[in-house]
Coordinates of C-alpha atoms in Angstrom, one line a residue:
X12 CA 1.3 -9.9 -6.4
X13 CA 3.6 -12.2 -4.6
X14 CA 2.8 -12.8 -0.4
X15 CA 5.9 -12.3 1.9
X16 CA 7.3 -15.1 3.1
X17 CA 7.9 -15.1 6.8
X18 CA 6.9 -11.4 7.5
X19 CA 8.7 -9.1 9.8
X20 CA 6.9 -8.2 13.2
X21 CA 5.5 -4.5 12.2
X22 CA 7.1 -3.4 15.9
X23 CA 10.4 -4.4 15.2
X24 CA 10.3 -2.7 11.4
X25 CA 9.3 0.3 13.1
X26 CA 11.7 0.6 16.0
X27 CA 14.8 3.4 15.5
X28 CA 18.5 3.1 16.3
X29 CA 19.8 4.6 19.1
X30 CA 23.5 3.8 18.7
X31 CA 24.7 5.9 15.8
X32 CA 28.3 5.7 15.1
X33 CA 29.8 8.7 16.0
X34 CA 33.4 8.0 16.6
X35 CA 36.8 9.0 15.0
X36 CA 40.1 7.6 15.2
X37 CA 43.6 10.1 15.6
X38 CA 44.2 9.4 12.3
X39 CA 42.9 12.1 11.3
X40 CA 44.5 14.5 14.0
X41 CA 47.9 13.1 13.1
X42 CA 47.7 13.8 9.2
X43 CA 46.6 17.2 10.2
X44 CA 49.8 17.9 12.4
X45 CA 51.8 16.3 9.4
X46 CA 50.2 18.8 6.7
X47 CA 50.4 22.1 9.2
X48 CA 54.2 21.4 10.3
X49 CA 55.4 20.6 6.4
X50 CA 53.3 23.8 5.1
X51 CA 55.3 26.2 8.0
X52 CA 58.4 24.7 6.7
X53 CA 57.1 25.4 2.6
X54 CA 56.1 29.1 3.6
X55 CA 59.4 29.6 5.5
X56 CA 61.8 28.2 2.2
X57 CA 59.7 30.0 -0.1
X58 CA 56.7 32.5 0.3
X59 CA 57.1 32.7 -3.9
X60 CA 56.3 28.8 -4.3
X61 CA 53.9 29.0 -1.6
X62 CA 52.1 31.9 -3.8
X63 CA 51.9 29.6 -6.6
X64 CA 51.0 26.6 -4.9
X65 CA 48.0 28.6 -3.5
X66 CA 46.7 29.6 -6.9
X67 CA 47.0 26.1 -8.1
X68 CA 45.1 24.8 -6.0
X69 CA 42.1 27.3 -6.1
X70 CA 42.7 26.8 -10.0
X71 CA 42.2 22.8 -9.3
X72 CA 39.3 23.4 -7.5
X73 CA 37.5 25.6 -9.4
X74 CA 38.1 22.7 -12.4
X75 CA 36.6 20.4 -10.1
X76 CA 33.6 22.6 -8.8
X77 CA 32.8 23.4 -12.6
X78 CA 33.1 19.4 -13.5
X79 CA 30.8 18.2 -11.0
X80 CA 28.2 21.0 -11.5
X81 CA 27.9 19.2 -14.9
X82 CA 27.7 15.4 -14.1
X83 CA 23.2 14.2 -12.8
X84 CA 23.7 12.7 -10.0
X85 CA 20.2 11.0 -8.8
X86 CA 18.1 12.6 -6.7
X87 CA 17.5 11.6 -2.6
X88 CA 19.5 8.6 -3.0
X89 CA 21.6 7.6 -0.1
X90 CA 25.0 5.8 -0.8
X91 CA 23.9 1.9 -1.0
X92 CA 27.3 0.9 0.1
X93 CA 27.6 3.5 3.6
X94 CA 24.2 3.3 5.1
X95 CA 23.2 5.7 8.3
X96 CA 24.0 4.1 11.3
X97 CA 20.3 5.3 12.4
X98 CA 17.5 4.3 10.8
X99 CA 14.6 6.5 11.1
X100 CA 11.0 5.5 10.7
X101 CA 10.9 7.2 7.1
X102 CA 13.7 5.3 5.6
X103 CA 12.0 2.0 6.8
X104 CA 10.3 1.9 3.4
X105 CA 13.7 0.9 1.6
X106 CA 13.5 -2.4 3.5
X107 CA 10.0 -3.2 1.0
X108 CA 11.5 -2.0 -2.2
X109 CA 9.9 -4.1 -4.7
X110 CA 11.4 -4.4 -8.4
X111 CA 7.4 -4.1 -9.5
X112 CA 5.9 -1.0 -7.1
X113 CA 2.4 -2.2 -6.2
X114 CA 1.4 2.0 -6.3
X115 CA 1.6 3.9 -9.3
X116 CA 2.5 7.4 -9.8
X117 CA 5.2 9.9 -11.3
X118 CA 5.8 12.3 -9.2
X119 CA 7.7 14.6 -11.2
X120 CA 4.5 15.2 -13.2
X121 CA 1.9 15.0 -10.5
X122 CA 3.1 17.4 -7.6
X123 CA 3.5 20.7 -8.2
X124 CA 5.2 23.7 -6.1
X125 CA 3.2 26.1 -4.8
X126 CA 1.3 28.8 -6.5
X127 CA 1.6 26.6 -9.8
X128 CA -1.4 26.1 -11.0
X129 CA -1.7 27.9 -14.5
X130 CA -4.9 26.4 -15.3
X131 CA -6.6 27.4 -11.8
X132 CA -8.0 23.8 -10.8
X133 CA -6.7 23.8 -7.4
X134 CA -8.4 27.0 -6.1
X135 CA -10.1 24.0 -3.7
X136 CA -6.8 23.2 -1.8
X137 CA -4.1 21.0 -2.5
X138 CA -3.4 17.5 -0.7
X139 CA 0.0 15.9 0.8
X140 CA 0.4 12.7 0.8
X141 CA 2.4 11.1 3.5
X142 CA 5.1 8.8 2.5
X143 CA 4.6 6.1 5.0
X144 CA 6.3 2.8 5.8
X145 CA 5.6 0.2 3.5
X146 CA 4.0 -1.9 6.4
X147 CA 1.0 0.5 6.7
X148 CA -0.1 -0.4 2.5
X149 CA 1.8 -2.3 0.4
X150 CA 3.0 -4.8 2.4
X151 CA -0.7 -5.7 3.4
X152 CA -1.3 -5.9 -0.4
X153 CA 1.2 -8.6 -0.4
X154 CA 0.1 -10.6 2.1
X155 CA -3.1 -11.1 0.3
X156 CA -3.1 -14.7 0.3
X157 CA -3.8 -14.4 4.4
X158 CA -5.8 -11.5 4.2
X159 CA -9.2 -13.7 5.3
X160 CA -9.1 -17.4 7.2
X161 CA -11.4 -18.7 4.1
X162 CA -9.5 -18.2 1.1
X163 CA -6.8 -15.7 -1.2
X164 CA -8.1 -12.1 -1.7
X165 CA -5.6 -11.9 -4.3
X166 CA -7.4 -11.8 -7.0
X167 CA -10.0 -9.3 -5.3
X168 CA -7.3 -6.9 -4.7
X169 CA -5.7 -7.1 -8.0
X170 CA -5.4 -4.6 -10.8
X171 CA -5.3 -1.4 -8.7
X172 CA -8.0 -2.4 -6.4
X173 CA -10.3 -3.0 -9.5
X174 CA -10.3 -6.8 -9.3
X175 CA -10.5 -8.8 -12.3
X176 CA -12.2 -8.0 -15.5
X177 CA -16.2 -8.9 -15.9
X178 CA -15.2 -10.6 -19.2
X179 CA -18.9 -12.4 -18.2
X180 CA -20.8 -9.8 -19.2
X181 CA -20.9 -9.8 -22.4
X182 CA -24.0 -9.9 -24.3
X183 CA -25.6 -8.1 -21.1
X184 CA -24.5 -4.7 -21.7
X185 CA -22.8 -3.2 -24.5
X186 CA -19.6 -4.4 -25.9
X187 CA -17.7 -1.6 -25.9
X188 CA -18.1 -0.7 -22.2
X189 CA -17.7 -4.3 -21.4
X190 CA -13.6 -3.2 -20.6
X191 CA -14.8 -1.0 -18.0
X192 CA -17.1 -3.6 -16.0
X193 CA -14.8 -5.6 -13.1
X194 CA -15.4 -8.1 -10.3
X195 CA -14.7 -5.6 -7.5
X196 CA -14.4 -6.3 -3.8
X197 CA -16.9 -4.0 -1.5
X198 CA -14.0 -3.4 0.4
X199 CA -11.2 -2.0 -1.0
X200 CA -12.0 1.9 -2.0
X201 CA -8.6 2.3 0.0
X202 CA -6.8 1.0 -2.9
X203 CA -8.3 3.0 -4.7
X204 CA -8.6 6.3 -3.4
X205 CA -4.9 6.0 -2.9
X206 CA -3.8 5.4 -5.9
X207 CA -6.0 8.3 -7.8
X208 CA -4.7 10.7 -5.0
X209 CA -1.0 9.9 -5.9
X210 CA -1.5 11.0 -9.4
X211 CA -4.2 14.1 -8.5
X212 CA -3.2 17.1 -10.4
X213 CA -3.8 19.1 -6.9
X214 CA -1.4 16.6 -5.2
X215 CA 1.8 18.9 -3.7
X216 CA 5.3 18.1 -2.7
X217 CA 5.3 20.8 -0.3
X218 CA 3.6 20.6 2.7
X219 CA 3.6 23.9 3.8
X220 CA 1.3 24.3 0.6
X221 CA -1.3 21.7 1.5
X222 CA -4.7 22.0 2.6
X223 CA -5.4 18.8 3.7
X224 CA -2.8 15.6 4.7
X225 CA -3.7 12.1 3.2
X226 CA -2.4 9.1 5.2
X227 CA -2.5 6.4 3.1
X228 CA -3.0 3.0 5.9
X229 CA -5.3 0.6 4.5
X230 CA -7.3 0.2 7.9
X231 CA -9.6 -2.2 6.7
X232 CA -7.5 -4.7 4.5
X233 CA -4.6 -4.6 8.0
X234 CA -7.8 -5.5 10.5
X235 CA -9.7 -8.0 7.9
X236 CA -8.0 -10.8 8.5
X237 CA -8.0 -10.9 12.3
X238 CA -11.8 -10.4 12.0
X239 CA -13.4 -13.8 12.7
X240 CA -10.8 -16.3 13.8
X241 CA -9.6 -16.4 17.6
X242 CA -6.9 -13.7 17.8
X243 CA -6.8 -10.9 20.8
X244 CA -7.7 -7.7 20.5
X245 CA -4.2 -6.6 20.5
X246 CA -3.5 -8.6 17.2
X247 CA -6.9 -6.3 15.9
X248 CA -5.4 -3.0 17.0
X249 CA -2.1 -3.3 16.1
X250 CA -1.4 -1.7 12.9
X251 CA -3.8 0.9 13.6
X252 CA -1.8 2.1 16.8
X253 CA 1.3 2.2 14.8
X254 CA -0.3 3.9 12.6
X255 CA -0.9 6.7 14.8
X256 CA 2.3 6.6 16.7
X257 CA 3.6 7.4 13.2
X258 CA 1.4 9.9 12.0
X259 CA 1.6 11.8 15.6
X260 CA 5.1 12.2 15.1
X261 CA 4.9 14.2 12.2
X262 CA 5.0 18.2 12.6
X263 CA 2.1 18.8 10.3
X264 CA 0.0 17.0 12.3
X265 CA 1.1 18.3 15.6
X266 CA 0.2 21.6 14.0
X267 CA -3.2 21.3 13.9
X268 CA -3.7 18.3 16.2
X269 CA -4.8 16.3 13.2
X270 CA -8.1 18.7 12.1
X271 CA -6.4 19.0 8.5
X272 CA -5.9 15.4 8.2
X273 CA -8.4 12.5 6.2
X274 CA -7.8 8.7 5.9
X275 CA -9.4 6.0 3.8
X276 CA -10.5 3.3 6.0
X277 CA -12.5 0.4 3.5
X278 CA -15.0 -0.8 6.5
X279 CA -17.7 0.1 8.0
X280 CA -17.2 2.4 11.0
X281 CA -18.6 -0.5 13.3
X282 CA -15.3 -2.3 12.4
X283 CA -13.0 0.1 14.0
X284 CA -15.2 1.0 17.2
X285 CA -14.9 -1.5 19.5
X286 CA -14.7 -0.6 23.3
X287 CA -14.7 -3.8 25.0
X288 CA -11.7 -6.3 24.2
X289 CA -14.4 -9.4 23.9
X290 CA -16.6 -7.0 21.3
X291 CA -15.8 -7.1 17.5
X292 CA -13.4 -5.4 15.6
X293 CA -10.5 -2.7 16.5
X294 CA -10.7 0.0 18.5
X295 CA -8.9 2.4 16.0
X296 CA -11.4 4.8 16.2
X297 CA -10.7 5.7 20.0
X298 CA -7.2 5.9 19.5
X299 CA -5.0 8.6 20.7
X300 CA -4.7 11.1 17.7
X301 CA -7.6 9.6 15.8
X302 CA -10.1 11.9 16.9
X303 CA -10.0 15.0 14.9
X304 CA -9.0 13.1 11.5
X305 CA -11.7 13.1 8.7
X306 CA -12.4 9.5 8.2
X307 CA -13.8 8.0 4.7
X308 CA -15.8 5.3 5.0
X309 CA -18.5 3.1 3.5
X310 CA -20.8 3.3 6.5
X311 CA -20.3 6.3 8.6
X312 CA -21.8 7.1 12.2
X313 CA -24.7 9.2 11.5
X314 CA -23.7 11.5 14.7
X315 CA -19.5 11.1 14.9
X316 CA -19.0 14.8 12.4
X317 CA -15.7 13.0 11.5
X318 CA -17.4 10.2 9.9
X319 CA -17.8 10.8 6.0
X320 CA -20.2 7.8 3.8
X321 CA -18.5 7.1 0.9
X322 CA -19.7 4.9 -1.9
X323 CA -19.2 1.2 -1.9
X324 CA -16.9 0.2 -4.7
X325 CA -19.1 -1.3 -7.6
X326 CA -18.1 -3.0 -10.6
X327 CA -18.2 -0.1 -13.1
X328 CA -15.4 1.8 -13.9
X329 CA -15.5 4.4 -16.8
X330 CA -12.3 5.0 -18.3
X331 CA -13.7 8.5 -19.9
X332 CA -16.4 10.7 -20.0
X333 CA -17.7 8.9 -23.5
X334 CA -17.8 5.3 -20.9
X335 CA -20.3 7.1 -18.9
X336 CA -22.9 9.4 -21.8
X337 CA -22.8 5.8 -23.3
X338 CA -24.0 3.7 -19.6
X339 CA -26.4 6.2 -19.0
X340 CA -28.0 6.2 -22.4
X341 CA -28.2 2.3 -22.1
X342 CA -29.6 1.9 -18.7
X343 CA -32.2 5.0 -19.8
X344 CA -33.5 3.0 -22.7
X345 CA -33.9 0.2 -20.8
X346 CA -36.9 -2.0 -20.9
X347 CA -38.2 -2.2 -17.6
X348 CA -41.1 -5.4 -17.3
X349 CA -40.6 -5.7 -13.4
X350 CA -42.4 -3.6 -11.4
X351 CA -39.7 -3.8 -8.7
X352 CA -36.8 -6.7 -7.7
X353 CA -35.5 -8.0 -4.3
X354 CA -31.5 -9.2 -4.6
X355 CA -31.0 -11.0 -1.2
X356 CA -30.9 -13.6 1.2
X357 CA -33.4 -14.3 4.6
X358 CA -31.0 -14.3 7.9
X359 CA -31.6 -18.2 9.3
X360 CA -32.4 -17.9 12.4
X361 CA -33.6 -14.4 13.2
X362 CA -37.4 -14.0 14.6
X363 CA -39.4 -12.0 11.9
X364 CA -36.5 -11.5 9.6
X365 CA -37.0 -8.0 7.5
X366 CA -35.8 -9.8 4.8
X367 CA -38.0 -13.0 5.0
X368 CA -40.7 -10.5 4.8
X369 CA -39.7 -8.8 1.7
X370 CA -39.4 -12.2 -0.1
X371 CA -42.8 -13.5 1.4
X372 CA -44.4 -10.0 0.0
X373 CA -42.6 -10.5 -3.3
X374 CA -43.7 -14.1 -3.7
X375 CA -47.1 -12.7 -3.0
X376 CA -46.8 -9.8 -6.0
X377 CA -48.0 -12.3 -8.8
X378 CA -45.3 -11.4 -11.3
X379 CA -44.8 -7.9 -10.4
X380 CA -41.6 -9.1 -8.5
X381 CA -38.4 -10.6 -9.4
X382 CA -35.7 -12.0 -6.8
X383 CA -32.3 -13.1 -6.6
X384 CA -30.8 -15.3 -4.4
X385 CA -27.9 -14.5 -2.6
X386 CA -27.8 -17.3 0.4
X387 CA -23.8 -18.1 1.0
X388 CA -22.7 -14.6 -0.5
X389 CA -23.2 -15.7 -3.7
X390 CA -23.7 -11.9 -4.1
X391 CA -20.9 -9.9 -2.2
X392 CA -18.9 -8.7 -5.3
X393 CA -22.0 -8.7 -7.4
X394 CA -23.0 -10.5 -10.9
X395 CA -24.5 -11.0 -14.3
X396 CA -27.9 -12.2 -12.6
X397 CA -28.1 -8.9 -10.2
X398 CA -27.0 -6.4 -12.5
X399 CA -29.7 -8.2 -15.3
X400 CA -32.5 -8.2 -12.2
X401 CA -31.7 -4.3 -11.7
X402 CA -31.9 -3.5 -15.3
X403 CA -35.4 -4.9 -15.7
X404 CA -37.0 -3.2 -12.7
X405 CA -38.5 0.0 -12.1
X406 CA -37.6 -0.2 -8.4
X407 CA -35.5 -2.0 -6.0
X408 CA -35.9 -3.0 -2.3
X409 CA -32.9 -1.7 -0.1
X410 CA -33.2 -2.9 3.5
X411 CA -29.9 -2.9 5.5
X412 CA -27.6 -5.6 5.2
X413 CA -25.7 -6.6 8.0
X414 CA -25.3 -3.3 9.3
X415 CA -27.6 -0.1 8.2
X416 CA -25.9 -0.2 4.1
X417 CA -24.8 -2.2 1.7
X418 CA -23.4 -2.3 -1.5
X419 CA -26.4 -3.1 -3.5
X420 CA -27.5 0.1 -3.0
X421 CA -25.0 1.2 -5.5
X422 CA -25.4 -1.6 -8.3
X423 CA -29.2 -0.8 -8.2
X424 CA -28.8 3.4 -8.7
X425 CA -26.0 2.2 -11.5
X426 CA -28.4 -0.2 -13.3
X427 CA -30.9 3.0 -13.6
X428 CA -33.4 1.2 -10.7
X429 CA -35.1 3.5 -8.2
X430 CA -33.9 2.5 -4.8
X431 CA -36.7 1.8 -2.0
X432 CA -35.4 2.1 1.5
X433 CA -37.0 1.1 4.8
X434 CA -34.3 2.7 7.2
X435 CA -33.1 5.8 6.7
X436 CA -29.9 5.5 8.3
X437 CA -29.1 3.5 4.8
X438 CA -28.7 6.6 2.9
X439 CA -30.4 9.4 3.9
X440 CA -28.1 10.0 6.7
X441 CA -24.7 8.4 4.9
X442 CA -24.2 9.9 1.6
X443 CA -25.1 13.0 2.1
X444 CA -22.1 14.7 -0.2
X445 CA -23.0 12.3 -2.9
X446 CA -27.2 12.0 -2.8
X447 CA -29.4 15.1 -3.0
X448 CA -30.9 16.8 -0.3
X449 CA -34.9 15.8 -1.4
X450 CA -34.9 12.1 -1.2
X451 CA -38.2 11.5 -2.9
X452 CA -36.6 13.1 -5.7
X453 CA -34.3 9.4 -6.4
X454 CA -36.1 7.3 -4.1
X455 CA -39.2 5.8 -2.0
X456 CA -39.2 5.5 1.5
X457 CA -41.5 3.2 3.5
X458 CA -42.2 2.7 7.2
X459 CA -40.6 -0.8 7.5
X460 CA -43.0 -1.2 10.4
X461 CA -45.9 -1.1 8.3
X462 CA -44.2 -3.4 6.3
X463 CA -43.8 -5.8 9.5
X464 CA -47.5 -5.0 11.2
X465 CA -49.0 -6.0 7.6
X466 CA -50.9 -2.6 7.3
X467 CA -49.0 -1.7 3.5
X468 CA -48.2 -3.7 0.4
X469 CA -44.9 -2.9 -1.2
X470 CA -46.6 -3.5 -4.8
X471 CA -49.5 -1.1 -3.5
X472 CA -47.3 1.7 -2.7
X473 CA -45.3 1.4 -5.6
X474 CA -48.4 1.3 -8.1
X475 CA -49.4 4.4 -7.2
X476 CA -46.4 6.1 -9.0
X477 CA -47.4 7.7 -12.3
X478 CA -45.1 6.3 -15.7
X479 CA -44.0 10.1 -15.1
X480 CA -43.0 10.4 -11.8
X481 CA -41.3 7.4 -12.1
X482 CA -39.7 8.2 -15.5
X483 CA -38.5 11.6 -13.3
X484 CA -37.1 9.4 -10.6
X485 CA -35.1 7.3 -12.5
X486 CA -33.9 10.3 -14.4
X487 CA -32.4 11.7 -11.7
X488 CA -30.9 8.5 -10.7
X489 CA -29.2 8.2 -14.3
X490 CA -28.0 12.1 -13.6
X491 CA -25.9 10.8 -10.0
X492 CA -24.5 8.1 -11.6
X493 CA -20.9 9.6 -12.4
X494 CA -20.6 10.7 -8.7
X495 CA -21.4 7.1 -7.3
X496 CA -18.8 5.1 -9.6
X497 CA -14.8 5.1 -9.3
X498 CA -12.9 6.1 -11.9
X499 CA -10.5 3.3 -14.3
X500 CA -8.0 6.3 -15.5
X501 CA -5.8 7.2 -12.4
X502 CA -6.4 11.0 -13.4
X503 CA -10.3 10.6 -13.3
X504 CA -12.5 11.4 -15.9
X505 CA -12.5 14.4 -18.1
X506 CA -15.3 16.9 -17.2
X507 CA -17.5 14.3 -14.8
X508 CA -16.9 14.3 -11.1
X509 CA -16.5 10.5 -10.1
X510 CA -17.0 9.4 -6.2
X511 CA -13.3 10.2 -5.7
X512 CA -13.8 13.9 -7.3
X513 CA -16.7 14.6 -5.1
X514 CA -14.9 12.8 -1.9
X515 CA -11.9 15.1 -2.3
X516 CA -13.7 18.3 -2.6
X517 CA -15.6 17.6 0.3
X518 CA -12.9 17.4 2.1
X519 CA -11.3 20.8 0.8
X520 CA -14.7 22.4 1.8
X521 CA -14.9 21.0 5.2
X522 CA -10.9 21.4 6.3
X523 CA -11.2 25.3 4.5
X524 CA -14.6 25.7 7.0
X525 CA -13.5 24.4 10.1
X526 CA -10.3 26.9 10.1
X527 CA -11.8 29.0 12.4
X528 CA -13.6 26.7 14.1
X529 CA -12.5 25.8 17.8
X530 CA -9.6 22.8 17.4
X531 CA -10.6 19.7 19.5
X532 CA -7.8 19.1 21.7

């Protein structure tokens, strides 16, 4: 992907015409009088010629009528030579036509009209997607070289979101699922969801048809990059409030005041609820029209209802169901000669540091404990020497990161290791469309302040598990696997259900429930 040199301001992209040509000359006029004074002069000479000049003409264009029927003309393409005079907000788009389209999908062969669905697969609902300007997604994708004040996310955001290919892990896992393994970025399922829900077989042209209404504004890739350095808080909220100036435009959201609507937004939640203009992030959350919209992210609000958890990105992608029999059959056979594994790094400068304590008690295990280092974020995007850590231990340690989740969760459940939490705002109360209801059933939970007070041993607790119970445990870990991963193959996986799957029919479940439900206004 290319950056854009010398971007347009977003405002001025977005601003419409108000001067449409509308005048006419007396040309026009004049030729008329011409034609009406020489035919009264035709008809008065001859009323036989005029008879056959009539039928000539009708002959001539009935030729013409019956030519053109037969000659393709291209479909909604505007005359590149007359352009309107007044340029809407949806024709902004042609000013980013790239000769490479960052977004991939037919739609000839991935919408359908309504009532077509021979096969019955979209008894759920079926989803619009908005066609917004360019600004609100691929632009941002080209501006990936400024994307953070530390260095190019280009590569991050490459290949559909999937980042580049873990070529590195060979000799780790097994070579013929080593093409579905990537270096993937925690922060870009909105790549990602977007792109699978242009090509979902239940995605509709008609919106009259849809369930639910997809806006596809990468939230968290537009607000990244004014993050840490010195900018205002209007340079934070900007896209985001243009975003909904768009989107409350549209008639299909006025008609529900946004309760059928969902967004992808690639952050946590914290990122977008700021409600001082000295606090961190945007305040897109608390914008005007934002309030009713379904909102997927990787760390939700445990009490906002419009809040959905969503899995973080991790660096397996199975390109078919045969991809994900064969990863679950390798991480279940699995030699396991760690009791349990800590991948991490202690926060300098914090006063009894959760995570200095997990370290210090797996120093203290005597073998039964393996660590990784992560100090400098060595970590973020994972690697060989976590996903080798996780595949040797019965359990993982799962504080929170620098909010209540993180990734790791994820690349610990995918590597077959039983997650141990200490909060339970780090799962318990986030995934709840994608983890089962009975968390001891995956999992171990302990009081983190026992853990700080020095009343429990994190190797004691864990000892106590039976080779059964924990053989059970991981089981059911190896079973969620397909609903915590992404999907490689834009159309998903055969018969699995991948994050995406279970993400989408969530959302058909909730918009179909809250019908009758009292409208927020």
């Amino acid at each position: 992907m290319l950056p854009v040199s010398n971007p347009t301001s977003p405002e001025r992209l977005l601003k419409k015409s108000r001067t449409p040509d509308t005048t006419t000359t007396t040309t026009d006029t004049t030729d008329h009088k011409t034609f009406v004074g020489n035919r009264s002069s035709s008809i008065s000479a001859s009323r036989s010629h005029c008879t056959w000049l009539i039928i000539s003409l009708l002959s001539l264009q009935l030729l013409l009528f019956l030519t053109l029927r037969s000659v393709a003309f291209p479909k909604n393409r505007s005359p590149e030579n007359f352009p309107s005079p007044a340029v809407s907000v949806s024709s902004i788009e042609s000013l980013f036509k790239d000769s490479q389209p960052l977004l991939t999908s037919d739609l000839s062969q991935t919408t359908r009209p309504a009532g077509s669905d021979p096969e019955g697969l979209c008894q759920s609902g079926r989803v619009f997607v908005y066609e917004m300007p360019k600004i609100f997604n691929e632009v941002i994708l080209q501006e990936c070289d400024n994307l953070n004040p530390w260095s190019s996310r280009c590569d991050a955001l490459s290949n559909s979101g999937f980042g580049k290919e873990a070529t590195s892990l060979r000799g780790l896992i097994p070579h013929d699922l080593v093409p579905s393994w990537f270096w993937t970025d925690q922060f870009v399922s909105e790549i990602i969801f977007h792109n699978r829900i242009l090509n979902h077989r239940c995605r509709t042209s008609d919106p009259d048809s849809a369930t639910a209404f997809y806006i596809p504004f990468y939230a968290g890739l537009a607000v990244g990059q004014y993050l840490w350095s010195n900018y205002a808080a209007a340079d934070r909220d900007r896209h985001c409030r243009m975003m909904t100036e768009w989107v409350r435009e549209q008639p299909y959201w006025n008609r529900s005041n946004g309760w059928d609507h969902f967004i992808t937004m690639g952050r946590i939640t914290w990122d977008f609820r700021r409600t001082r203009d000295q606090d961190w992030g945007s305040n897109c959350i608390y914008n005007p029209g934002m309030r009713n919209i379904t909102r997927l992210l990787i760390e939700r609000n445990s009490w906002d209802h419009f809040d959905v958890g969503v899995p973080y990105p991790t660096g397996f992608h199975p390109r078919s169901d045969s991809d994900v029999v064969k990863w679950q059959s390798f991480v279940r056979k699995r030699r396991r000669e760690t009791l349990f594994c800590f991948a991490g790094a202690p926060r300098a400068g914090i006063v009894n540091d959760f995570r200095g304590l997990l370290l210090d008690q797996c120093k203290g295990a005597r073998g039964a404990c393996r660590t990784v280092d992560c100090t400098a974020g060595r970590c973020s995007n994972g690697s060989s020497a976590i996903l080798e850590t996780f595949l040797g231990s019965d359990f993982c340690l799962q504080p929170r990161g620098d909010s209540f989740t993180r990734r790791s969760i994820f690349d610990c459940m995918l590597a077959g290791s039983i997650p141990v939490f200490f909060w339970r705002r780090t799962a318990y109360m986030q995934y709840q469309w994608f983890l089962p209801k009975e968390p001891g059933s995956y999992s171990v939970y302990i009081d983190r302040n026992e853990v700080k007070n020095g009343t429990t041993s994190i190797k004691d607790v864990l000892e106590r598990f039976s080779k059964e119970e924990v053989r059970r445990m991981r089981e059911r870990v190896i079973e969620l696997i397909p609903n915590l991963v992404y999907a490689k193959s834009p159309n998903g996986l055969e018969t699995f259900k991948d994050a995406f799957d279970v993400a989408l029919d969530g959302v058909f479940r909730r918009f179909k429930e809250q019908e009758n439900w009292y409208k927020w206004r």
